[in-house]
PDB file of C-alpha atoms in Angstrom:
ATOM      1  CA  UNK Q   1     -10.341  -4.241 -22.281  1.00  0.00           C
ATOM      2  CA  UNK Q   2      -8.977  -1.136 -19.868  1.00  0.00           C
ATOM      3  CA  UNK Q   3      -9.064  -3.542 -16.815  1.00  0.00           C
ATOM      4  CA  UNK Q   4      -5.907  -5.190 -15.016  1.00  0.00           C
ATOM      5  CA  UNK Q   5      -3.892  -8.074 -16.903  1.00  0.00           C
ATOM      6  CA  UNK Q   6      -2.063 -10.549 -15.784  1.00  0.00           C
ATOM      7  CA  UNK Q   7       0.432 -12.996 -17.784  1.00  0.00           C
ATOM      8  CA  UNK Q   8       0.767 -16.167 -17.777  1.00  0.00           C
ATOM      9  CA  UNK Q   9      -3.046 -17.220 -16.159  1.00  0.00           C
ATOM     10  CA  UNK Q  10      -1.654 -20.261 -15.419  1.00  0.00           C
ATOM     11  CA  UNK Q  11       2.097 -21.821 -14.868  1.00  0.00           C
ATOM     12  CA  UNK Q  12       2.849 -25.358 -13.825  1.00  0.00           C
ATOM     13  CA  UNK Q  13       6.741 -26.148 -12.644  1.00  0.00           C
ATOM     14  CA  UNK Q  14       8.657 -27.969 -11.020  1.00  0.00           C
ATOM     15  CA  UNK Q  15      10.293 -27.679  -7.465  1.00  0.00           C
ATOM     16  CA  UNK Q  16      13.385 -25.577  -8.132  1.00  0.00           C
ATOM     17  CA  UNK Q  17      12.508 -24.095 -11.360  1.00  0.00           C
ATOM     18  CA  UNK Q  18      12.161 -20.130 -11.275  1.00  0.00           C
ATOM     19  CA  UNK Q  19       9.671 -18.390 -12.715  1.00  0.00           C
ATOM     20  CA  UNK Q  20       8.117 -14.843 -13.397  1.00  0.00           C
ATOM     21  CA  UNK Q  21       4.638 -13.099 -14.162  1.00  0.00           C
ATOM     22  CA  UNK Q  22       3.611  -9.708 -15.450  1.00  0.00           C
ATOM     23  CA  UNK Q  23       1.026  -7.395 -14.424  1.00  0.00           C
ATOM     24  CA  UNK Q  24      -0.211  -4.732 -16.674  1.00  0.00           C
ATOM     25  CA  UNK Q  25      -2.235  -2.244 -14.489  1.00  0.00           C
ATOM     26  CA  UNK Q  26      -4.914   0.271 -15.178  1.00  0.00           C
ATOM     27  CA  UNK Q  27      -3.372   2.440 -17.824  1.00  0.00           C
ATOM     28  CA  UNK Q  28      -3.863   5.829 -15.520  1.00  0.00           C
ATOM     29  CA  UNK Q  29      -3.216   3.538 -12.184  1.00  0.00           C
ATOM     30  CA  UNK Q  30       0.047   4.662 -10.164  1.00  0.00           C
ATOM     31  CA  UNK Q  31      -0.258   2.104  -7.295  1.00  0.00           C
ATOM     32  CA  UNK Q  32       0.161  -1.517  -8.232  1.00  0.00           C
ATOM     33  CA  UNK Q  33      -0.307  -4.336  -5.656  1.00  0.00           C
ATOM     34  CA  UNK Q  34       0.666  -8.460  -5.597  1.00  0.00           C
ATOM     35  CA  UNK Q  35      -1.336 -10.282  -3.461  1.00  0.00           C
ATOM     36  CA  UNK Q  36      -1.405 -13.960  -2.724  1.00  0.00           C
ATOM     37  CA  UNK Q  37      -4.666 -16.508  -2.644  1.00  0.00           C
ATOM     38  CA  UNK Q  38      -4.132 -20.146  -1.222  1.00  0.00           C
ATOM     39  CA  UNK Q  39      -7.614 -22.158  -1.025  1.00  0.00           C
ATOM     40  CA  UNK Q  40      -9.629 -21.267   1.240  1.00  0.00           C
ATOM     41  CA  UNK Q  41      -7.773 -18.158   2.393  1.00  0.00           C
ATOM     42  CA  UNK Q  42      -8.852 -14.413   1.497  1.00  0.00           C
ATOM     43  CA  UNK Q  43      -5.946 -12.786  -0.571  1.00  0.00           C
ATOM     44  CA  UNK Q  44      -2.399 -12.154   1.443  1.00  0.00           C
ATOM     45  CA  UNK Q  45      -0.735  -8.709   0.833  1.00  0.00           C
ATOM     46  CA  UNK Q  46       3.201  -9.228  -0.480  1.00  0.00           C
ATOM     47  CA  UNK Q  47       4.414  -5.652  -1.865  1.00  0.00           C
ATOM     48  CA  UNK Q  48       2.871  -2.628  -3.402  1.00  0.00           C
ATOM     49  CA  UNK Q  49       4.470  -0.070  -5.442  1.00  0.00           C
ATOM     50  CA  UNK Q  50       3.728   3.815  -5.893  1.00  0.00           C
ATOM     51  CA  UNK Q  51       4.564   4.868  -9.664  1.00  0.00           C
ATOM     52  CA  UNK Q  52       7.909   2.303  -9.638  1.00  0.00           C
ATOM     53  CA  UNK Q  53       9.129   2.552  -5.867  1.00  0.00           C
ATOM     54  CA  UNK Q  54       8.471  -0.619  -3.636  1.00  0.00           C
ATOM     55  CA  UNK Q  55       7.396   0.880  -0.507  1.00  0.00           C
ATOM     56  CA  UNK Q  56       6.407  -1.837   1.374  1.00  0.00           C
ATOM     57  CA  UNK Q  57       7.068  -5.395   1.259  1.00  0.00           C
ATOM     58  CA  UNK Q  58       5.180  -8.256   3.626  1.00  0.00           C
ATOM     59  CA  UNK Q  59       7.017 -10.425   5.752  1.00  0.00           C
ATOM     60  CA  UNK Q  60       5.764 -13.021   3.203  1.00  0.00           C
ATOM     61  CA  UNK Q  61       7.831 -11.960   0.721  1.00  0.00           C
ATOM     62  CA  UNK Q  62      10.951 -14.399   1.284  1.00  0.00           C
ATOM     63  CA  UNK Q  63      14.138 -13.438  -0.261  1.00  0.00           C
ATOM     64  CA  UNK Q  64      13.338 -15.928  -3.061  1.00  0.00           C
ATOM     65  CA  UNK Q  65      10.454 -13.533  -4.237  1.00  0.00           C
ATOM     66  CA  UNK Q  66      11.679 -10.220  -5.857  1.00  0.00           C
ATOM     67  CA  UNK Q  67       8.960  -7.204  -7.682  1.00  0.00           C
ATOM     68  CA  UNK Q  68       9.894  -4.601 -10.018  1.00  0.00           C
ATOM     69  CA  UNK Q  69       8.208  -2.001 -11.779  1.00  0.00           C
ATOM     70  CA  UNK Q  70      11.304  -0.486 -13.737  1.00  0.00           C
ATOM     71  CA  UNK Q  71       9.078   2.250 -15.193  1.00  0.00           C
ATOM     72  CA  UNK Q  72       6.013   3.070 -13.534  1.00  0.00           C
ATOM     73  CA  UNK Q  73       3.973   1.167 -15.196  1.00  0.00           C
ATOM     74  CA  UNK Q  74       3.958  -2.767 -15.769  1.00  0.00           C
ATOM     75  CA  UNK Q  75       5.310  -5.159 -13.188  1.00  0.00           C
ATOM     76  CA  UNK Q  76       7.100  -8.496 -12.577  1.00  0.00           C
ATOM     77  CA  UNK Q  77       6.804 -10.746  -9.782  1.00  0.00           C
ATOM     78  CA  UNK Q  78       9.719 -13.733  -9.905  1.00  0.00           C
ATOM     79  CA  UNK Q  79      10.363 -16.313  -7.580  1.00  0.00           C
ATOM     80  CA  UNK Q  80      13.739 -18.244  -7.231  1.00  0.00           C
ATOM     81  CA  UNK Q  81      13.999 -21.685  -7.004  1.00  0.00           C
ATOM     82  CA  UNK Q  82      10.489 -22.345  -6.391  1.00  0.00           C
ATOM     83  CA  UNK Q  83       8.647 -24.470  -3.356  1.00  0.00           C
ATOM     84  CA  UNK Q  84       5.289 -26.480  -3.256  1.00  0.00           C
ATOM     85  CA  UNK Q  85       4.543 -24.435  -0.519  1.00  0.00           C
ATOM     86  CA  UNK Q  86       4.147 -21.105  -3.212  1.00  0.00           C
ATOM     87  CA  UNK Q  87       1.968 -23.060  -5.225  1.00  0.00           C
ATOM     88  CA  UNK Q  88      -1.324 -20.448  -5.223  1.00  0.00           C
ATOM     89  CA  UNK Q  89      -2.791 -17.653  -7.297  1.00  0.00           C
ATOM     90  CA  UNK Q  90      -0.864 -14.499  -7.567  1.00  0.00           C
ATOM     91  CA  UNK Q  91      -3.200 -11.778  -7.660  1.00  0.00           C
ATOM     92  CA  UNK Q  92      -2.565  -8.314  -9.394  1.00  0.00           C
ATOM     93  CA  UNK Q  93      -4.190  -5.081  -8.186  1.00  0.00           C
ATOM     94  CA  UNK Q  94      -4.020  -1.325  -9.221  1.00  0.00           C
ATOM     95  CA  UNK Q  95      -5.463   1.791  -8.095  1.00  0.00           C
ATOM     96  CA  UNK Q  96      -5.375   5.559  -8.820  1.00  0.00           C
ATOM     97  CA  UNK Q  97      -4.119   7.840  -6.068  1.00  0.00           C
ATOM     98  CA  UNK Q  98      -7.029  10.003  -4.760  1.00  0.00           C
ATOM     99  CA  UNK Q  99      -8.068  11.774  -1.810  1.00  0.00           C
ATOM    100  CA  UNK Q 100      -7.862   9.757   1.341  1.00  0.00           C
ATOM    101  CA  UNK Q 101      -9.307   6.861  -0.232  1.00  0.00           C
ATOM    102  CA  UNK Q 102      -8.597   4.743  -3.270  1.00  0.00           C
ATOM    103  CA  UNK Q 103     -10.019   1.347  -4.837  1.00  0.00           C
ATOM    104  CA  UNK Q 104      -8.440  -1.599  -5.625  1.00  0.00           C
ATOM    105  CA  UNK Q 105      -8.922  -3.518  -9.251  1.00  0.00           C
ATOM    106  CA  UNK Q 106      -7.894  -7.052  -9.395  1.00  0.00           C
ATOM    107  CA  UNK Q 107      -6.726  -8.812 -12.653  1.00  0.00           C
ATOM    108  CA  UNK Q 108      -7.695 -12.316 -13.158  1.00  0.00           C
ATOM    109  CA  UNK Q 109      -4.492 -13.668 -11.663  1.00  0.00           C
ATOM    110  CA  UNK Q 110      -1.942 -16.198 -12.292  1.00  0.00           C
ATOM    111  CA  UNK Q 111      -2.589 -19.850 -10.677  1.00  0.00           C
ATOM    112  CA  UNK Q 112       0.917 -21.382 -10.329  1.00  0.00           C
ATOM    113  CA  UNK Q 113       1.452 -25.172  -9.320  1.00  0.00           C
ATOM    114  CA  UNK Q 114       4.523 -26.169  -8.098  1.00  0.00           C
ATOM    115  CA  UNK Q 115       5.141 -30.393  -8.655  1.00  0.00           C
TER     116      UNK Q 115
ATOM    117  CA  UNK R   1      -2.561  -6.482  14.129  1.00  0.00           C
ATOM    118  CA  UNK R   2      -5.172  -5.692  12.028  1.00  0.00           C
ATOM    119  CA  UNK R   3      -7.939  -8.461  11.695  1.00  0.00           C
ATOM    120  CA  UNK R   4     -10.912  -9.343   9.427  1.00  0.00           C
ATOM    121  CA  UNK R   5     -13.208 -12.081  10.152  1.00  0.00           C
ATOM    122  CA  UNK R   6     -16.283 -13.026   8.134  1.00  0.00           C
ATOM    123  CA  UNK R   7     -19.001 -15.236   8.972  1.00  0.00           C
ATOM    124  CA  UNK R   8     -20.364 -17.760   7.995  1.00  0.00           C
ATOM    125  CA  UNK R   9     -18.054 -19.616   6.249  1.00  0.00           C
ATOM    126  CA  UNK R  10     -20.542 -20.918   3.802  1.00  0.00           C
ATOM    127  CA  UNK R  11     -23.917 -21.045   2.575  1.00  0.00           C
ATOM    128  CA  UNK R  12     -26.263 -22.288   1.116  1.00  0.00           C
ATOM    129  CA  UNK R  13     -30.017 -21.115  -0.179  1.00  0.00           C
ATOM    130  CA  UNK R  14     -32.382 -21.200  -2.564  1.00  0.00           C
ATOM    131  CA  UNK R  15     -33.054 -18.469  -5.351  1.00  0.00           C
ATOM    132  CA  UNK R  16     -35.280 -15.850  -4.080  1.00  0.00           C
ATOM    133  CA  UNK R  17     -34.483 -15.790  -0.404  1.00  0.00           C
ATOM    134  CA  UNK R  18     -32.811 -13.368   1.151  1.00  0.00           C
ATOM    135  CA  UNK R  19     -29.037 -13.038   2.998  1.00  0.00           C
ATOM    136  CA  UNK R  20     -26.883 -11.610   5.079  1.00  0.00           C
ATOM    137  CA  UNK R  21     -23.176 -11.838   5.341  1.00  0.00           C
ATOM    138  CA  UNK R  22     -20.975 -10.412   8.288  1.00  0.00           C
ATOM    139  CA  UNK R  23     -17.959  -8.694   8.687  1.00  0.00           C
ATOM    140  CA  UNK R  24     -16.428  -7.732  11.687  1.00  0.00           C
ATOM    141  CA  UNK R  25     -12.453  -5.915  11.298  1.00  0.00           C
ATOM    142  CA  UNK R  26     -10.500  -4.735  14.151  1.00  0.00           C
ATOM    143  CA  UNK R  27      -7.712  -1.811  12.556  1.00  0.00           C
ATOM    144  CA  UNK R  28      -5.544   1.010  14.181  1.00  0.00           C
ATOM    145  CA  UNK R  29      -6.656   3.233  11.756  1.00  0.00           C
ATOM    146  CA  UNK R  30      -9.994   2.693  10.038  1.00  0.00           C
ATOM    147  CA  UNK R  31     -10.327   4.280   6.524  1.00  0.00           C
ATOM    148  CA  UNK R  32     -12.461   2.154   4.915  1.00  0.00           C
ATOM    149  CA  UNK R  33     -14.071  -1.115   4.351  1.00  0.00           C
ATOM    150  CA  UNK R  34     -14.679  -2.880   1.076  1.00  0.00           C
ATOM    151  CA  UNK R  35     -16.471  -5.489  -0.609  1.00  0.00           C
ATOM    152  CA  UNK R  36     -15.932  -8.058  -3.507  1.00  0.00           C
ATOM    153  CA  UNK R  37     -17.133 -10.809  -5.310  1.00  0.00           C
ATOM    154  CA  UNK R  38     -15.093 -13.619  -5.912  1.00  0.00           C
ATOM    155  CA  UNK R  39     -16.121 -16.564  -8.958  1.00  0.00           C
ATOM    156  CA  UNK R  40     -13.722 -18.230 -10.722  1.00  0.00           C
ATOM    157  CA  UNK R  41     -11.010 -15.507 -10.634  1.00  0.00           C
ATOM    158  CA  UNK R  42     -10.237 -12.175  -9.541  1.00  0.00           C
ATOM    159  CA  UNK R  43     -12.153 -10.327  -7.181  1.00  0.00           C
ATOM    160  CA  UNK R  44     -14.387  -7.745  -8.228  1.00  0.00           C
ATOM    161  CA  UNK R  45     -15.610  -4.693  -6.662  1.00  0.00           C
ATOM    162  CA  UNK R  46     -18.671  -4.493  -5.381  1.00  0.00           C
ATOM    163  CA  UNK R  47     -18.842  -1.402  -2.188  1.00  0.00           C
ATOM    164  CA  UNK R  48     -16.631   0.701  -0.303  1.00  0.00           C
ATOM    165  CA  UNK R  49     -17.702   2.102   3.038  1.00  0.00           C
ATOM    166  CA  UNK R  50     -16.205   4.705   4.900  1.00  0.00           C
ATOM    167  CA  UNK R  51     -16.982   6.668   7.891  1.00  0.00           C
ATOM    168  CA  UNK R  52     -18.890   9.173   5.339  1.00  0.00           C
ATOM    169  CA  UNK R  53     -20.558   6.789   3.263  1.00  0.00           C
ATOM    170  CA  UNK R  54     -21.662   3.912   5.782  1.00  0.00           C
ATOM    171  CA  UNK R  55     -24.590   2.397   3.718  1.00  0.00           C
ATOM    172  CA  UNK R  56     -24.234   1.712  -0.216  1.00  0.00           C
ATOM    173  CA  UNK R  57     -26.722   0.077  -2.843  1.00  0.00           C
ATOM    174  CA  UNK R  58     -26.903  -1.223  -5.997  1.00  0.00           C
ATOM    175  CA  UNK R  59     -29.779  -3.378  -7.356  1.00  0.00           C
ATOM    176  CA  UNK R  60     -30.232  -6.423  -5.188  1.00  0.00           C
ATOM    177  CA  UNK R  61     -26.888  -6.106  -3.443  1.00  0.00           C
ATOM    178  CA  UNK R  62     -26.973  -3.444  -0.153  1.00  0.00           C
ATOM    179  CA  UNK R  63     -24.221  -2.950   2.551  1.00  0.00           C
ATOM    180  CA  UNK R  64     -24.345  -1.253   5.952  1.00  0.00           C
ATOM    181  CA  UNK R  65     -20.835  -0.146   8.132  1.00  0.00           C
ATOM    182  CA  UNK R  66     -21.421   0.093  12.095  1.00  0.00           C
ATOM    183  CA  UNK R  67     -18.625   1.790  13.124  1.00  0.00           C
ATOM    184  CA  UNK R  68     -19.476   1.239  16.582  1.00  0.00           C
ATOM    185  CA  UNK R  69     -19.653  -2.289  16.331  1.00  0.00           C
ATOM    186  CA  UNK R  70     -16.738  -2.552  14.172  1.00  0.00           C
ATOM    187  CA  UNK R  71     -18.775  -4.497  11.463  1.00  0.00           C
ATOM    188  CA  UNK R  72     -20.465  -4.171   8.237  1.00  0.00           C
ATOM    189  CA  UNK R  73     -23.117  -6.558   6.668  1.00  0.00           C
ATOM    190  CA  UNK R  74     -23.571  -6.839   2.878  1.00  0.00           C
ATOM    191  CA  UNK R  75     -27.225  -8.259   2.136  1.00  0.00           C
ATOM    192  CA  UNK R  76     -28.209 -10.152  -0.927  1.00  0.00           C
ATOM    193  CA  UNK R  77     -32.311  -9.689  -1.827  1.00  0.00           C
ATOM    194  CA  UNK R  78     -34.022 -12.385  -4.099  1.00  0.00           C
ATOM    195  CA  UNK R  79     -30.721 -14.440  -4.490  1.00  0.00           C
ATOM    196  CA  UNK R  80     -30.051 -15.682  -7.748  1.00  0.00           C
ATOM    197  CA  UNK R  81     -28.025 -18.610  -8.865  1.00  0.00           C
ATOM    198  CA  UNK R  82     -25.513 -15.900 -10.437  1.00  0.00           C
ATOM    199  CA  UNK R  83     -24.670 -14.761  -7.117  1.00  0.00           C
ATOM    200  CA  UNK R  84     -23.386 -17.915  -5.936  1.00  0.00           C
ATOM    201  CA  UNK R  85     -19.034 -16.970  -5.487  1.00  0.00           C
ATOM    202  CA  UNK R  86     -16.925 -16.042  -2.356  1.00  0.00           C
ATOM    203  CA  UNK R  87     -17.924 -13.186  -0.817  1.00  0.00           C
ATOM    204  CA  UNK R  88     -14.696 -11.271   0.810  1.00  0.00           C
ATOM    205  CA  UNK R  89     -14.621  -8.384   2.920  1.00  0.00           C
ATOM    206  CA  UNK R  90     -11.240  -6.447   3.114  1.00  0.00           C
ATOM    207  CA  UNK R  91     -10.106  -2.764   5.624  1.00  0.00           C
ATOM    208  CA  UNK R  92      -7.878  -0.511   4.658  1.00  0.00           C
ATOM    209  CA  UNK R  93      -5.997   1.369   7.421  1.00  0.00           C
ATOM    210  CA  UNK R  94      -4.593   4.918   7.250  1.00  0.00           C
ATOM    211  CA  UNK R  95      -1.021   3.194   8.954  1.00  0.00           C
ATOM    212  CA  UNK R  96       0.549   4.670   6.742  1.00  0.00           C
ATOM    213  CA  UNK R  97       0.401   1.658   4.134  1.00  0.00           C
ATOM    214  CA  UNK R  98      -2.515   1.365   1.511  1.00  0.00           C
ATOM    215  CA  UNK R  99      -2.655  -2.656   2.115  1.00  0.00           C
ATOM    216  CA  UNK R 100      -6.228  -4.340   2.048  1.00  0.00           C
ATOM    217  CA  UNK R 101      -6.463  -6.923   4.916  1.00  0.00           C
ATOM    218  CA  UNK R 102      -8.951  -9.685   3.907  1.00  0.00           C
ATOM    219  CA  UNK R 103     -10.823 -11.923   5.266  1.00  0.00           C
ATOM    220  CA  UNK R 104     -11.210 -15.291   4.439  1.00  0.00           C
ATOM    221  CA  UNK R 105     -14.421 -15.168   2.553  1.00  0.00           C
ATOM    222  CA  UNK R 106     -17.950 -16.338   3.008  1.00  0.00           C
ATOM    223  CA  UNK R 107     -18.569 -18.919   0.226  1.00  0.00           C
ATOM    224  CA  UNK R 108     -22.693 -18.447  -1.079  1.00  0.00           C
ATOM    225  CA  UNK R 109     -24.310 -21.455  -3.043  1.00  0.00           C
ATOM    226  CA  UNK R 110     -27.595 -20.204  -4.780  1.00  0.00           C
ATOM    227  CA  UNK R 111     -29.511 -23.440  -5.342  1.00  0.00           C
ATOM    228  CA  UNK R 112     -32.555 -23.182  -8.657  1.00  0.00           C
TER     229      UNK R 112
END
């Protein structure tokens, strides 16, 4: 399968506990995306990365949340000291630079429940 | 800020009829407008419109952009029970940022 990954699918914790998930993105995809999915809601932008430069971060992403993508290619997402308030499905998206326009591929994304 | 909103929120119909969903997106900078089917997981991608490609097709599944009304529809022919998901509509701006704005989904329930 060529499409996006996404690792664990799901992750259960507890308050306080941190925790981290991987994206592997389209294997020719420089732009890699996390987005954010409570119920009920369409999915939230947090931060996007071009090759591995973050250039943008929402106003979501609270200084507990940190992204990397150390080489270009995979990414992490962690977040510190977790809240019932992130529990939600972190969605993973890449996409190939192009001309004007570009399209977004989701993974399947990782449902995490905070207790 | 930029703004999505879809209508309805749900729906529900019986295999073979027909439907429409809305989309209406107000963005600085329009550069396109996409569609994607939601089941039990990721989305997947079904159209993108842009301001030289404002009608698309596949099979059963067509979608229309109206620039002037700021809208798009994505219509549904002879509705199966396989279509039943979330049906979200996203914009992309040319801000300067390549972040999809989403709306909040129009949930379709195919009844046999």
């Amino acid at each position: 399968d060529t499409g996006v990954s996404q690792d664990p699918r799901h992750k259960i914790t507890k308050r306080g506990q941190n925790v981290t998930f991987r994206c592997d993105p389209i294997s020719e995809h420089n732009r890699l995306y996390w987005y954010r999915q409570t119920l009920g809601q369409g999915p939230e932008f947090l931060t996007y990365f071009q090759n591995e430069a973050q250039l943008e971060k929402s106003r979501l992403l609270s200084d507990r949340f940190s992204a990397e993508r150390p080489k270009g290619s995979f990414s992490t997402l962690e977040i510190q000291r977790t809240e019932q308030g992130d529990s939600a499905m972190y969605l993973c998206a890449s996409s190939s630079q192009g001309k004007g326009t570009d399209t977004q591929y989701f993974g399947p994304g990782t449902r995490l429940t905070v207790l | 800020e930029d703004k999505v909103v879809q209508s309805p929120l749900s729906l529900v119909v019986h295999e073979g009829d027909t439907v429409t969903l809305n989309c209406s997106y107000e963005v600085t900078n329009f550069r396109s407008l996409l569609w994607y089917k939601q089941e039990k997981k990721a989305p997947t991608f079904l159209f993108m419109l842009t301001s030289s490609g404002i009608e698309k097709k596949s099979g059963r599944l067509s979608s229309i952009l109206d620039k002037k009304e700021l809208s798009s529809i994505l219509n549904i022919t002879a509705t199966q029970t396989g279509d039943s998901a979330i049906y979200l509509c996203a914009e992309d701006s040319t801000s300067g940022t390549y972040k999809y704005i989403f709306g909040t989904g129009t949930r379709l329930k195919v009844l046999a």
